JSON list of C-alpha atoms and ligand atoms in Angstrom, two decimals:
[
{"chain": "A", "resi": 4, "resn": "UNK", "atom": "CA", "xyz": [0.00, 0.00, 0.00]},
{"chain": "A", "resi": 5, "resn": "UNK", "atom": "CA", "xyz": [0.78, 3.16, -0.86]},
{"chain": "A", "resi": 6, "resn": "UNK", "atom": "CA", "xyz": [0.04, 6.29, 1.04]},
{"chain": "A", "resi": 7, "resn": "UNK", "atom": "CA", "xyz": [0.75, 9.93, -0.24]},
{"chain": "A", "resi": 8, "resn": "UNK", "atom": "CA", "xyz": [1.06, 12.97, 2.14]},
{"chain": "A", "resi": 9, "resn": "UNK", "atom": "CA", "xyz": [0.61, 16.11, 0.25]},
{"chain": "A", "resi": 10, "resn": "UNK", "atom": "CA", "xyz": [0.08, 19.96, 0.46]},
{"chain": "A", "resi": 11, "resn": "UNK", "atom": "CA", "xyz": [1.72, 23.27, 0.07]},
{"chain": "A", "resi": 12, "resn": "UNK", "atom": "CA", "xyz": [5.14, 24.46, 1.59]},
{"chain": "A", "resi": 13, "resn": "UNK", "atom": "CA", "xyz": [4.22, 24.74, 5.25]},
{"chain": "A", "resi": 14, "resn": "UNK", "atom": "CA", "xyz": [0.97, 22.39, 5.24]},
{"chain": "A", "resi": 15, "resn": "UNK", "atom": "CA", "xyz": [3.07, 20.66, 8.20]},
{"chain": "A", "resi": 16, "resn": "UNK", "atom": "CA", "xyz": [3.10, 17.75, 5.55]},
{"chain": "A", "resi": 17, "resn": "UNK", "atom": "CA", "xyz": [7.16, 16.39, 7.18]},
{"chain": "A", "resi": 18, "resn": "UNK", "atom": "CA", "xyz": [5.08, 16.34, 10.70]},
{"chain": "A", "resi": 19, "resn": "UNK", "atom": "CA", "xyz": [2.25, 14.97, 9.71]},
{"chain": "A", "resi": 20, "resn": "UNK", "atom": "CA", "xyz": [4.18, 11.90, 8.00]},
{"chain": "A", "resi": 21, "resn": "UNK", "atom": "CA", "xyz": [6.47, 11.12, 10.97]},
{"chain": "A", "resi": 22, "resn": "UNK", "atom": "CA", "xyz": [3.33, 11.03, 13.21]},
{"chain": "A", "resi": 23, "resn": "UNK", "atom": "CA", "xyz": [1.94, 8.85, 10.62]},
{"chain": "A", "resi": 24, "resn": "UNK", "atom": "CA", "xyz": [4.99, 6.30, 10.32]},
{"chain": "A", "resi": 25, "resn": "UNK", "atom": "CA", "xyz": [4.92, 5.86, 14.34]},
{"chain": "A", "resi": 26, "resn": "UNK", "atom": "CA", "xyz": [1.14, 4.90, 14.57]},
{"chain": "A", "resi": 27, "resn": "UNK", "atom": "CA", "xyz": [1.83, 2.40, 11.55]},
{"chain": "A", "resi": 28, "resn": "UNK", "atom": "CA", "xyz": [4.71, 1.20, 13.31]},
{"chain": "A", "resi": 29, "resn": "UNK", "atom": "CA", "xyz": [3.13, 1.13, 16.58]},
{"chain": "A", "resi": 30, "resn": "UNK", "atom": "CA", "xyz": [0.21, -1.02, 15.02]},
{"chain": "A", "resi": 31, "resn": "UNK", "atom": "CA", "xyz": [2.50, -3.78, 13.86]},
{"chain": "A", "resi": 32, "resn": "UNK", "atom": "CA", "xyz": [2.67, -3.13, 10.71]},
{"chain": "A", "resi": 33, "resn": "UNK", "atom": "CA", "xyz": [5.95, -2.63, 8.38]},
{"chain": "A", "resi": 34, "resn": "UNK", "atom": "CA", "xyz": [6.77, 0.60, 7.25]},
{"chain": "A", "resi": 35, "resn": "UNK", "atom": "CA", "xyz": [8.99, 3.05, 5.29]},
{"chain": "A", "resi": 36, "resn": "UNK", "atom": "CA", "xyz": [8.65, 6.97, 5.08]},
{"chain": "A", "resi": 37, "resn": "UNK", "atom": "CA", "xyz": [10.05, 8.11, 1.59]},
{"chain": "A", "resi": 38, "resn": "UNK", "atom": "CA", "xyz": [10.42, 11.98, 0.82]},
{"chain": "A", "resi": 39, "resn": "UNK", "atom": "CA", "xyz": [10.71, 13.45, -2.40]},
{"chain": "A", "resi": 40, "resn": "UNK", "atom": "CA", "xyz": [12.63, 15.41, -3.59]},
{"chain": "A", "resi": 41, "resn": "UNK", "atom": "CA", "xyz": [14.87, 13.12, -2.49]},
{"chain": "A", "resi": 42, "resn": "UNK", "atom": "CA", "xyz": [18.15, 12.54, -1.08]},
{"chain": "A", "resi": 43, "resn": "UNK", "atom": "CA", "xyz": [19.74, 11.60, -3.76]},
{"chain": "A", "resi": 44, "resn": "UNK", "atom": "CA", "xyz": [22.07, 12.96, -6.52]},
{"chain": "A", "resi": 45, "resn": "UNK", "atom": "CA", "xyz": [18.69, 14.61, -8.49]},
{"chain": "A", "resi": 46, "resn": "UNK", "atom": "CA", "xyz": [17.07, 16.11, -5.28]},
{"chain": "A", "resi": 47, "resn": "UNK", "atom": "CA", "xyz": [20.17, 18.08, -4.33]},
{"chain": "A", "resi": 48, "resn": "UNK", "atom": "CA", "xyz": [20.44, 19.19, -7.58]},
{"chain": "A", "resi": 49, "resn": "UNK", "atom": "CA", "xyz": [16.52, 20.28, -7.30]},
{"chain": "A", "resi": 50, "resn": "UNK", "atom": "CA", "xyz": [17.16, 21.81, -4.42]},
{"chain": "A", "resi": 51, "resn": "UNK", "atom": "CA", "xyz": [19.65, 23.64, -5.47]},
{"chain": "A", "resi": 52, "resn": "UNK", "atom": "CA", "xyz": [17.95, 25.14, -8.47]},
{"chain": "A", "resi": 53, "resn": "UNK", "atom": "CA", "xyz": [14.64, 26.28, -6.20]},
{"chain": "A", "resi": 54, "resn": "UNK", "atom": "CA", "xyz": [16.58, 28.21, -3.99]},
{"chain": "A", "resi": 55, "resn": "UNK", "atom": "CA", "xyz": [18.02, 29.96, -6.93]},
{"chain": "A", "resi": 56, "resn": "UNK", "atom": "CA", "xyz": [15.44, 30.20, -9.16]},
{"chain": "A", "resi": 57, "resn": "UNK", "atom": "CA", "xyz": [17.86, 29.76, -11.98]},
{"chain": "A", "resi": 58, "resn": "UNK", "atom": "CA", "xyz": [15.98, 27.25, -14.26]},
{"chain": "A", "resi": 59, "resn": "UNK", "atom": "CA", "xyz": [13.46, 26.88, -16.79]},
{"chain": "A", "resi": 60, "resn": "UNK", "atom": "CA", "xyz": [10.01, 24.97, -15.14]},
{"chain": "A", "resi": 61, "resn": "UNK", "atom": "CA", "xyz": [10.47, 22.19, -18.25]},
{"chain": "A", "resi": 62, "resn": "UNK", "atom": "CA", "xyz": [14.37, 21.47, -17.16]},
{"chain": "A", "resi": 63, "resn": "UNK", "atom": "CA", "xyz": [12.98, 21.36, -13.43]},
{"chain": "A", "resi": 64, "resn": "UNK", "atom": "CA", "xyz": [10.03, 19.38, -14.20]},
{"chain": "A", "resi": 65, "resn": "UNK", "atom": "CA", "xyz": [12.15, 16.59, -15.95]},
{"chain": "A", "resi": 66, "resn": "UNK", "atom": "CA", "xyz": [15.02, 16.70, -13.04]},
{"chain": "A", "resi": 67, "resn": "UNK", "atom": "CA", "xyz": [11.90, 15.89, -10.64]},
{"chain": "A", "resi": 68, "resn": "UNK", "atom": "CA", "xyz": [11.16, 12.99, -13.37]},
{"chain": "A", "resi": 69, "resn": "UNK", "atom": "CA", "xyz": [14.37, 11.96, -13.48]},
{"chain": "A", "resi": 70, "resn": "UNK", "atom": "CA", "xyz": [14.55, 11.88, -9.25]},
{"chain": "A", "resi": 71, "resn": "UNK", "atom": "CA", "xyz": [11.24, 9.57, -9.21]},
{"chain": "A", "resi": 72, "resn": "UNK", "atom": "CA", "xyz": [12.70, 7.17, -11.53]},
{"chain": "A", "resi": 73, "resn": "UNK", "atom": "CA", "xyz": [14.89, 6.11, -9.37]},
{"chain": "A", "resi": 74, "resn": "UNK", "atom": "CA", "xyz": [12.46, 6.59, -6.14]},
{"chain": "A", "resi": 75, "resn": "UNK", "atom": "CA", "xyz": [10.03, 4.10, -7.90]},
{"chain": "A", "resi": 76, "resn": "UNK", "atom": "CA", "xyz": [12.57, 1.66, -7.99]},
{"chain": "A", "resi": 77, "resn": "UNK", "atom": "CA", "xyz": [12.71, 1.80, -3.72]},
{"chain": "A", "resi": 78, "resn": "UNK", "atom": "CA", "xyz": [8.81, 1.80, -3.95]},
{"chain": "A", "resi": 79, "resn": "UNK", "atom": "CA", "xyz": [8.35, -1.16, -5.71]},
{"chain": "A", "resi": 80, "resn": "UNK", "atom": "CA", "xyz": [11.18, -2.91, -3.55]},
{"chain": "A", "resi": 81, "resn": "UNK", "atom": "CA", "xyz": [9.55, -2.08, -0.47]},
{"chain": "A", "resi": 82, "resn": "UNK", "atom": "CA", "xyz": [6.14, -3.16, -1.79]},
{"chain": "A", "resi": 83, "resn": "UNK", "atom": "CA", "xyz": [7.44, -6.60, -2.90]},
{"chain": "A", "resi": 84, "resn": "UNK", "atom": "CA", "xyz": [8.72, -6.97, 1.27]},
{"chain": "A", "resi": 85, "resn": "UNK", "atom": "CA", "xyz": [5.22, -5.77, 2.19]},
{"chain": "A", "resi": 86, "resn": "UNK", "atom": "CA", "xyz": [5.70, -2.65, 3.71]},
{"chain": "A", "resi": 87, "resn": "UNK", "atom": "CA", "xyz": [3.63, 0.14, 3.69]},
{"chain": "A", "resi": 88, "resn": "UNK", "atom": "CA", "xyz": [5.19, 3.14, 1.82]},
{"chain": "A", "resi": 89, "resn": "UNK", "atom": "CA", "xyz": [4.11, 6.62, 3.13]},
{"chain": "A", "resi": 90, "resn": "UNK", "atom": "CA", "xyz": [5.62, 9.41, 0.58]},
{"chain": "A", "resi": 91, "resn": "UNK", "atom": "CA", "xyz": [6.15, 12.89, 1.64]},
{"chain": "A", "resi": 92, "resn": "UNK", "atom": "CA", "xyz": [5.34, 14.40, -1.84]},
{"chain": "A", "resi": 93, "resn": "UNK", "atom": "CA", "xyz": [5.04, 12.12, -4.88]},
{"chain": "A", "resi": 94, "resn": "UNK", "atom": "CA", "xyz": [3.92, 13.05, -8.61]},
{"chain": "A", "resi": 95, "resn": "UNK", "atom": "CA", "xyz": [0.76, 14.93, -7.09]},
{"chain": "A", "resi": 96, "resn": "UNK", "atom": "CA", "xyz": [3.41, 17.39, -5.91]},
{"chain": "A", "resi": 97, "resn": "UNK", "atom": "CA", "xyz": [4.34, 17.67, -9.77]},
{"chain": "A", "resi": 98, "resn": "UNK", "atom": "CA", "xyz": [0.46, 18.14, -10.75]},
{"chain": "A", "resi": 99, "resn": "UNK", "atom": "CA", "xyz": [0.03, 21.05, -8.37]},
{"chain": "A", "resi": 100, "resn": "UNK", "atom": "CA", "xyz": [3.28, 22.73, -8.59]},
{"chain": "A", "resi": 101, "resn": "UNK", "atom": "CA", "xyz": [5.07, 21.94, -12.17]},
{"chain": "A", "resi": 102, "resn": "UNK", "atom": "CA", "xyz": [0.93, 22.85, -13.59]},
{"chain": "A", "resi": 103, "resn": "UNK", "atom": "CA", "xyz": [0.86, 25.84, -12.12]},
{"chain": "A", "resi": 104, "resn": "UNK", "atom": "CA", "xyz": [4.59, 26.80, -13.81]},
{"chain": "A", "resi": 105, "resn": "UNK", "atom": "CA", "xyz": [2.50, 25.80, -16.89]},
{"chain": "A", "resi": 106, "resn": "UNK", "atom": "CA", "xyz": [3.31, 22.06, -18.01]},
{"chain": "A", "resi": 107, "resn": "UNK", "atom": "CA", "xyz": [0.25, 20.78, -19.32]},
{"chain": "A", "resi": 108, "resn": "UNK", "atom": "CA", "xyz": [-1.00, 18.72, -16.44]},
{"chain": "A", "resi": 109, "resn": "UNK", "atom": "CA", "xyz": [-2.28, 15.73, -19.04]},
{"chain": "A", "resi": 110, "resn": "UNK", "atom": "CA", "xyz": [1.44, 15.69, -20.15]},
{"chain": "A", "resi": 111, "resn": "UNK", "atom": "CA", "xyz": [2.23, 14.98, -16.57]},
{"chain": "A", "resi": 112, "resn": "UNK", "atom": "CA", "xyz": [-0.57, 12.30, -15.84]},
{"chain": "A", "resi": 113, "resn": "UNK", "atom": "CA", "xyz": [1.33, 10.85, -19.32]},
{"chain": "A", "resi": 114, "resn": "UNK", "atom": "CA", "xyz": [4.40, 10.98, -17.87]},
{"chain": "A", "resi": 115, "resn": "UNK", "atom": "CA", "xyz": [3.79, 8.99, -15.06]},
{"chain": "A", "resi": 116, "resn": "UNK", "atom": "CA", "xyz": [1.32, 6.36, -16.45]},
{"chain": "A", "resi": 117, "resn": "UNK", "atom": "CA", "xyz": [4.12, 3.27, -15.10]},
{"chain": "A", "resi": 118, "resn": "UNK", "atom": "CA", "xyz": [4.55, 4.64, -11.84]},
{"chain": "A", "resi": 119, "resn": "UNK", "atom": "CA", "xyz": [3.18, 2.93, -9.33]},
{"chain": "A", "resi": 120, "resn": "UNK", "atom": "CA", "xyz": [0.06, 4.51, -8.04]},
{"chain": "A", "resi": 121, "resn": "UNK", "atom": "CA", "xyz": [-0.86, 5.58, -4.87]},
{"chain": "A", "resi": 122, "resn": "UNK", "atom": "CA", "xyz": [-3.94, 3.96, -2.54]},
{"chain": "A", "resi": 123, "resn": "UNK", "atom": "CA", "xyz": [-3.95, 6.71, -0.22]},
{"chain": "A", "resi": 124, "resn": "UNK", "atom": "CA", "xyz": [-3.40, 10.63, -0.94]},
{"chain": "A", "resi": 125, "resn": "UNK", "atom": "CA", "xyz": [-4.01, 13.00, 2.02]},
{"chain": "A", "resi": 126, "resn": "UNK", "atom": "CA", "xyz": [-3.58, 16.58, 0.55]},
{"chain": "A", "resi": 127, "resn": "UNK", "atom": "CA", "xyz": [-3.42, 18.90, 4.03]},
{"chain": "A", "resi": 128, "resn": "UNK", "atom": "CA", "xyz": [-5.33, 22.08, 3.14]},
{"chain": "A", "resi": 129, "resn": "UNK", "atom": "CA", "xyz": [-4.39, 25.27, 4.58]},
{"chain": "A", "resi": 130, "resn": "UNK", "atom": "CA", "xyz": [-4.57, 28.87, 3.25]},
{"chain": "A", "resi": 131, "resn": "UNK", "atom": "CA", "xyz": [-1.26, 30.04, 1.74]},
{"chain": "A", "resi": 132, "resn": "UNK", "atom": "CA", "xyz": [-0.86, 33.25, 4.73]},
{"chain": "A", "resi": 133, "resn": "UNK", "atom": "CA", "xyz": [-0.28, 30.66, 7.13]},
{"chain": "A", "resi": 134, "resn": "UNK", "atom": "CA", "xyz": [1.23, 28.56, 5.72]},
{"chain": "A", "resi": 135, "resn": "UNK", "atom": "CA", "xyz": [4.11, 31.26, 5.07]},
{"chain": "A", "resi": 136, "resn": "UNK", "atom": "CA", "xyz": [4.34, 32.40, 8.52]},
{"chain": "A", "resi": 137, "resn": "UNK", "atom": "CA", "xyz": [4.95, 28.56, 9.37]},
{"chain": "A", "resi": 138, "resn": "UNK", "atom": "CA", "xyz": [8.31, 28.54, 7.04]},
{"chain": "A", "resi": 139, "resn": "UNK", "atom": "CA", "xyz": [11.50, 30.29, 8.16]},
{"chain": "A", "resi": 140, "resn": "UNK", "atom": "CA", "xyz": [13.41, 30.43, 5.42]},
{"chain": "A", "resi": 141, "resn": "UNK", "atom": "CA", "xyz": [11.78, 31.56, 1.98]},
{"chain": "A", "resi": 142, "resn": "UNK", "atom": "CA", "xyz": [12.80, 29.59, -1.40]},
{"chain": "A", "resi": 143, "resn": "UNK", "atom": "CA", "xyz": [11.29, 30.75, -4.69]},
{"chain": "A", "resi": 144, "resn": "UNK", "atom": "CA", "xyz": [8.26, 28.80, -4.44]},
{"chain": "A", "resi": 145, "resn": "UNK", "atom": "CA", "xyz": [7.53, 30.23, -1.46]},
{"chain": "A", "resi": 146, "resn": "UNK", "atom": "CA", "xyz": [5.22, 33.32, -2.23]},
{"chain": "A", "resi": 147, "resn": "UNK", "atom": "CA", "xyz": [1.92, 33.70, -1.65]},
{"chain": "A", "resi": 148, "resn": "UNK", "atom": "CA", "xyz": [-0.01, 34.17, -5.22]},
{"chain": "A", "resi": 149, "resn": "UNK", "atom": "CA", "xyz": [2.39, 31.18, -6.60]},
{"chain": "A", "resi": 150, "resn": "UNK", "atom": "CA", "xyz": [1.36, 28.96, -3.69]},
{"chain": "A", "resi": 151, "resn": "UNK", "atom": "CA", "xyz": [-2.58, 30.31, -4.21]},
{"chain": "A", "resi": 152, "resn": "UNK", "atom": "CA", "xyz": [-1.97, 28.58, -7.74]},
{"chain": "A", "resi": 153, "resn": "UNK", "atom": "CA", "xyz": [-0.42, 25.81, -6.24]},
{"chain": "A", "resi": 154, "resn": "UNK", "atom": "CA", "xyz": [-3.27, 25.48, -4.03]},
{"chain": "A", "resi": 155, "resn": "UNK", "atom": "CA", "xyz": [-6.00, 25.91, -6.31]},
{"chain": "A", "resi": 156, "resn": "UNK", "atom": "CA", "xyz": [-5.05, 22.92, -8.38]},
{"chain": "A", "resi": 157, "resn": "UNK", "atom": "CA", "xyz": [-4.77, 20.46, -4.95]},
{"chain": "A", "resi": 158, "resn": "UNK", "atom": "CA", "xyz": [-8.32, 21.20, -4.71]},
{"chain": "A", "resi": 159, "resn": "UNK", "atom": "CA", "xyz": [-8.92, 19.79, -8.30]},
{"chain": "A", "resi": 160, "resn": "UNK", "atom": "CA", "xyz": [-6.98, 17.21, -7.42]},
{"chain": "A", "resi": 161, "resn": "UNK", "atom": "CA", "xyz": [-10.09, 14.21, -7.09]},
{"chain": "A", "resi": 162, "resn": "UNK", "atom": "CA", "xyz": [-11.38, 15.88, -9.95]},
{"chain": "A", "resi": 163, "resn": "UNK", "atom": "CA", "xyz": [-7.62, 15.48, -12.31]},
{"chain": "A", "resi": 164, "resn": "UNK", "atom": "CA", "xyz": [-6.78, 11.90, -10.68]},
{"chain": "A", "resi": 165, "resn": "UNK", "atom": "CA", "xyz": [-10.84, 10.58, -11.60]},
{"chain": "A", "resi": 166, "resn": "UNK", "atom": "CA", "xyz": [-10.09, 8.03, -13.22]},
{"chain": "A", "resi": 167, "resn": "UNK", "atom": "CA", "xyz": [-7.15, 6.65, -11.60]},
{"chain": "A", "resi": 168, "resn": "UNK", "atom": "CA", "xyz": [-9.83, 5.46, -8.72]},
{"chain": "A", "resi": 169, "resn": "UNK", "atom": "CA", "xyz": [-7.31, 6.75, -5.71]},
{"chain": "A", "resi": 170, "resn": "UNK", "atom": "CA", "xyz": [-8.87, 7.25, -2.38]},
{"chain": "A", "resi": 171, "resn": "UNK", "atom": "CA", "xyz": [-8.46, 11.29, -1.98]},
{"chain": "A", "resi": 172, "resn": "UNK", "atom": "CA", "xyz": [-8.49, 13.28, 1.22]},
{"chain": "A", "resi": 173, "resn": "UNK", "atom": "CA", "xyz": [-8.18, 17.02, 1.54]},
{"chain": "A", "resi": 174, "resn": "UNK", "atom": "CA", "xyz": [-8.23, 18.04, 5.36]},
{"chain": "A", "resi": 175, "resn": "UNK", "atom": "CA", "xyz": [-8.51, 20.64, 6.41]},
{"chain": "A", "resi": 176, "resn": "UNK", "atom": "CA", "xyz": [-4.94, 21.52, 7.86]},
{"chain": "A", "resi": 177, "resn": "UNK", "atom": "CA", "xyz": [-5.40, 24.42, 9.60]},
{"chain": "A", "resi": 178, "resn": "UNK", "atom": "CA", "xyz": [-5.94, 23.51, 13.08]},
{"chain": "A", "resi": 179, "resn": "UNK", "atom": "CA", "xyz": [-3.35, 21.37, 16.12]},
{"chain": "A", "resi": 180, "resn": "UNK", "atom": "CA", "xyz": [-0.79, 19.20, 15.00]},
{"chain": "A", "resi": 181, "resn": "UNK", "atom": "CA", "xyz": [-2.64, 16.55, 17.38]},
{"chain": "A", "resi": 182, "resn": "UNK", "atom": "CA", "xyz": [-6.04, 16.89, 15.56]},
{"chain": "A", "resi": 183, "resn": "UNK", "atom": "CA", "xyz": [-5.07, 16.56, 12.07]},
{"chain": "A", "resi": 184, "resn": "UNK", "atom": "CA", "xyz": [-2.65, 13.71, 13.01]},
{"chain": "A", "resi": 185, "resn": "UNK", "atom": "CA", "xyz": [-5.80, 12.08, 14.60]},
{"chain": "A", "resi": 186, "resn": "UNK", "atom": "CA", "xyz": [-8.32, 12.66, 11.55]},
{"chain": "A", "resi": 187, "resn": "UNK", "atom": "CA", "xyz": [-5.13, 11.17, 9.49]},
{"chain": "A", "resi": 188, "resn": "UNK", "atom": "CA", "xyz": [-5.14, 8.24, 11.43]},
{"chain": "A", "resi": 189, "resn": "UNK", "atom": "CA", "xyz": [-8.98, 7.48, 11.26]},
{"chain": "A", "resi": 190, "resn": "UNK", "atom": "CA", "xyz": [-8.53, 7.49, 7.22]},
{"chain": "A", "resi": 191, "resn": "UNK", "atom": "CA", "xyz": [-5.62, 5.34, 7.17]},
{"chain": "A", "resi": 192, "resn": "UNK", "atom": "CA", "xyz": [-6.14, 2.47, 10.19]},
{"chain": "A", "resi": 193, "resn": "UNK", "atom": "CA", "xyz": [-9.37, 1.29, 8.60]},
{"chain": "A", "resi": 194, "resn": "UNK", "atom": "CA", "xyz": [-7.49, 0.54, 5.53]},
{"chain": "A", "resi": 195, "resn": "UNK", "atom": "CA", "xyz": [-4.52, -1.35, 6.91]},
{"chain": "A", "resi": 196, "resn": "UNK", "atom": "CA", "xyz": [-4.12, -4.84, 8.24]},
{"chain": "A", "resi": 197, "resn": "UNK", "atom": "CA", "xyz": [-1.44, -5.15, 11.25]},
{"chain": "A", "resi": 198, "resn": "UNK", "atom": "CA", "xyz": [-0.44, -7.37, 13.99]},
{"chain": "A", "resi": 199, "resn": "UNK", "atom": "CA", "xyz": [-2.02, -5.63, 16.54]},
{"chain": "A", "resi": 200, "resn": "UNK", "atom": "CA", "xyz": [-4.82, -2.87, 15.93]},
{"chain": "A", "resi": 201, "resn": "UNK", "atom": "CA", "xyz": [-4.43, 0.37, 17.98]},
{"chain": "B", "resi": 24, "resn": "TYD", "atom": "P1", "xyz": [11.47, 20.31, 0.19]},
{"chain": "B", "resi": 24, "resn": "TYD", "atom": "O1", "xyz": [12.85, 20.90, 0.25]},
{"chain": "B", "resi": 24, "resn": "TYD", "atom": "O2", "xyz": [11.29, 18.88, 0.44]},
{"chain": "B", "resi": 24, "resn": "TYD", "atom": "O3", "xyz": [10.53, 21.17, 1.09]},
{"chain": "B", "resi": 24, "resn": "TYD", "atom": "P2", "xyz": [9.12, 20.88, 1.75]},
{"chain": "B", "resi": 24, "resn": "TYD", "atom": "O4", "xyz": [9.47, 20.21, 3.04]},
{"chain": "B", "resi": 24, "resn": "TYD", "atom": "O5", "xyz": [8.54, 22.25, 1.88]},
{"chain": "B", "resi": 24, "resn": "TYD", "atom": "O6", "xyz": [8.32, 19.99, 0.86]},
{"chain": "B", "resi": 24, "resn": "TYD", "atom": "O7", "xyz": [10.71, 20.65, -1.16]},
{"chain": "B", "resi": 24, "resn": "TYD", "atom": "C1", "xyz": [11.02, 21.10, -2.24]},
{"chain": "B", "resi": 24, "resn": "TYD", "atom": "C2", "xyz": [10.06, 21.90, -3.03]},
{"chain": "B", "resi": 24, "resn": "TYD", "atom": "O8", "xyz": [9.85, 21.16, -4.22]},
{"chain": "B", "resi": 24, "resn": "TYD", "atom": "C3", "xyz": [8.69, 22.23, -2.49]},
{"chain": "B", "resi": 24, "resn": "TYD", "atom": "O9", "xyz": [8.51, 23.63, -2.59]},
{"chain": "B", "resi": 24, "resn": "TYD", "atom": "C4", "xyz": [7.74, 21.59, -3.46]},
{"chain": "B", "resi": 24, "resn": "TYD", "atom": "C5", "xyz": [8.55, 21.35, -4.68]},
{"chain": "B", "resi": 24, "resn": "TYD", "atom": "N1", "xyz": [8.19, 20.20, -5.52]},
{"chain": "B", "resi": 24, "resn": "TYD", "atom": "C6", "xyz": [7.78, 20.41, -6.82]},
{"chain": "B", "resi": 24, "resn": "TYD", "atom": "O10", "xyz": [7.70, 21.56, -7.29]},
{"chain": "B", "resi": 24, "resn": "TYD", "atom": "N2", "xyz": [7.46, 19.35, -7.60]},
{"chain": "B", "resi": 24, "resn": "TYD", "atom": "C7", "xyz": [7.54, 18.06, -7.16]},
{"chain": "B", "resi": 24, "resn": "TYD", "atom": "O11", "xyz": [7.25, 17.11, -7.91]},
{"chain": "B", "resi": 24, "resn": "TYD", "atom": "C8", "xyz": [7.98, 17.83, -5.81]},
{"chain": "B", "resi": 24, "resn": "TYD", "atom": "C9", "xyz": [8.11, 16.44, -5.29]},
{"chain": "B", "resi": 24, "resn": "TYD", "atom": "C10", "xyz": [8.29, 18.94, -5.02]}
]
């Protein structure tokens, strides 16, 4: 199983996903947390580039491409052992961020078509003021109208992935750390089988 933790730059997303890998784990179940970018050769390079701002959004877009390749490969490895992968960011991030820099966002479903796709995506909601008093330090992403675009599309979200029959929740991310981490837990422990039920 696949689940997919998405939202804006501070939606509290890392949190959430940590909290979410220690009630897996303390249910019995196995489990990996994978982030994306990642930590790997691509991701610093993407990293780099968004704090600069010195690239075109196609030549990001297929560095992010590039980075998942090899990500899938750990996904379907950890599948195969039967653990449950939790994703900090996956190509939903792409969708919402890449379409609003203006890559046609059915060239991006394309694009992905053999990657393996998600069960689960939780897309925390919040509004794009506080989400930028959350964040310290400011990359180029991180302005409010861009991340009111960003937004905007994670809302269409069940609407763009239709027919791809994932299971889609937008909550609303807001309010405590402890709530949210709660409502994420109700979604996700009726859908998973482990040793020991909390
Ligand atoms: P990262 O350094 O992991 O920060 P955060 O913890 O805020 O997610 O994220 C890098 C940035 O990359 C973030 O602003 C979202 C963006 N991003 C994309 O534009 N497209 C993508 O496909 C992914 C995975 C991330």
């Amino acid at each position: 199983m696949i689940i997919v933790i998405e939202g804006i730059d501070g939606s509290g997303k890392t949190t959430q996903a940590r909290l979410l890998f220690e009630r897996i784990a303390r249910a019995g179940c196995k489990v990996a947390l994978l982030i994306e970018p990642t930590v790997g050769v691509y991701g610093k390079i993407i990293r780099d580039k968004i704090k600069s701002g010195n690239y075109s959004p196609m030549e990001l877009y297929e560095l992010f491409l590039r980075d998942r390749k090899l990500n899938a490969r750990n996904i379907r490895k950890l599948l195969d052992l039967g653990y449950i992968v939790i994703l900090d960011r996956y190509y939903i991030s792409t969708i919402a961020y890449q379409g609003a820099q203006g890559i046609p966002i059915s060239r991006i479903l394309m694009d992905h078509s053999e990657f393996p796709i998600p069960d689960v995506v939780i897309i925390l909601d919040v509004d794009p003021e506080t989400a930028l008093k959350r964040l310290k330090r400011k990359d180029t992403f991180e302005n409010k109208e861009f991340l009111e675009q960003v937004r905007t599309i994670y809302l269409r979200m069940p609407e763009i992935l239709r027919e791809l029959k994932i299971e889609i929740r937008i909550i609303n991310a807001n309010r405590d750390p402890e709530i949210i981490s709660e409502d994420m837990w109700n979604i996700v422990r009726n859908l998973i089988k482990c040793r020991d039920k909390e």
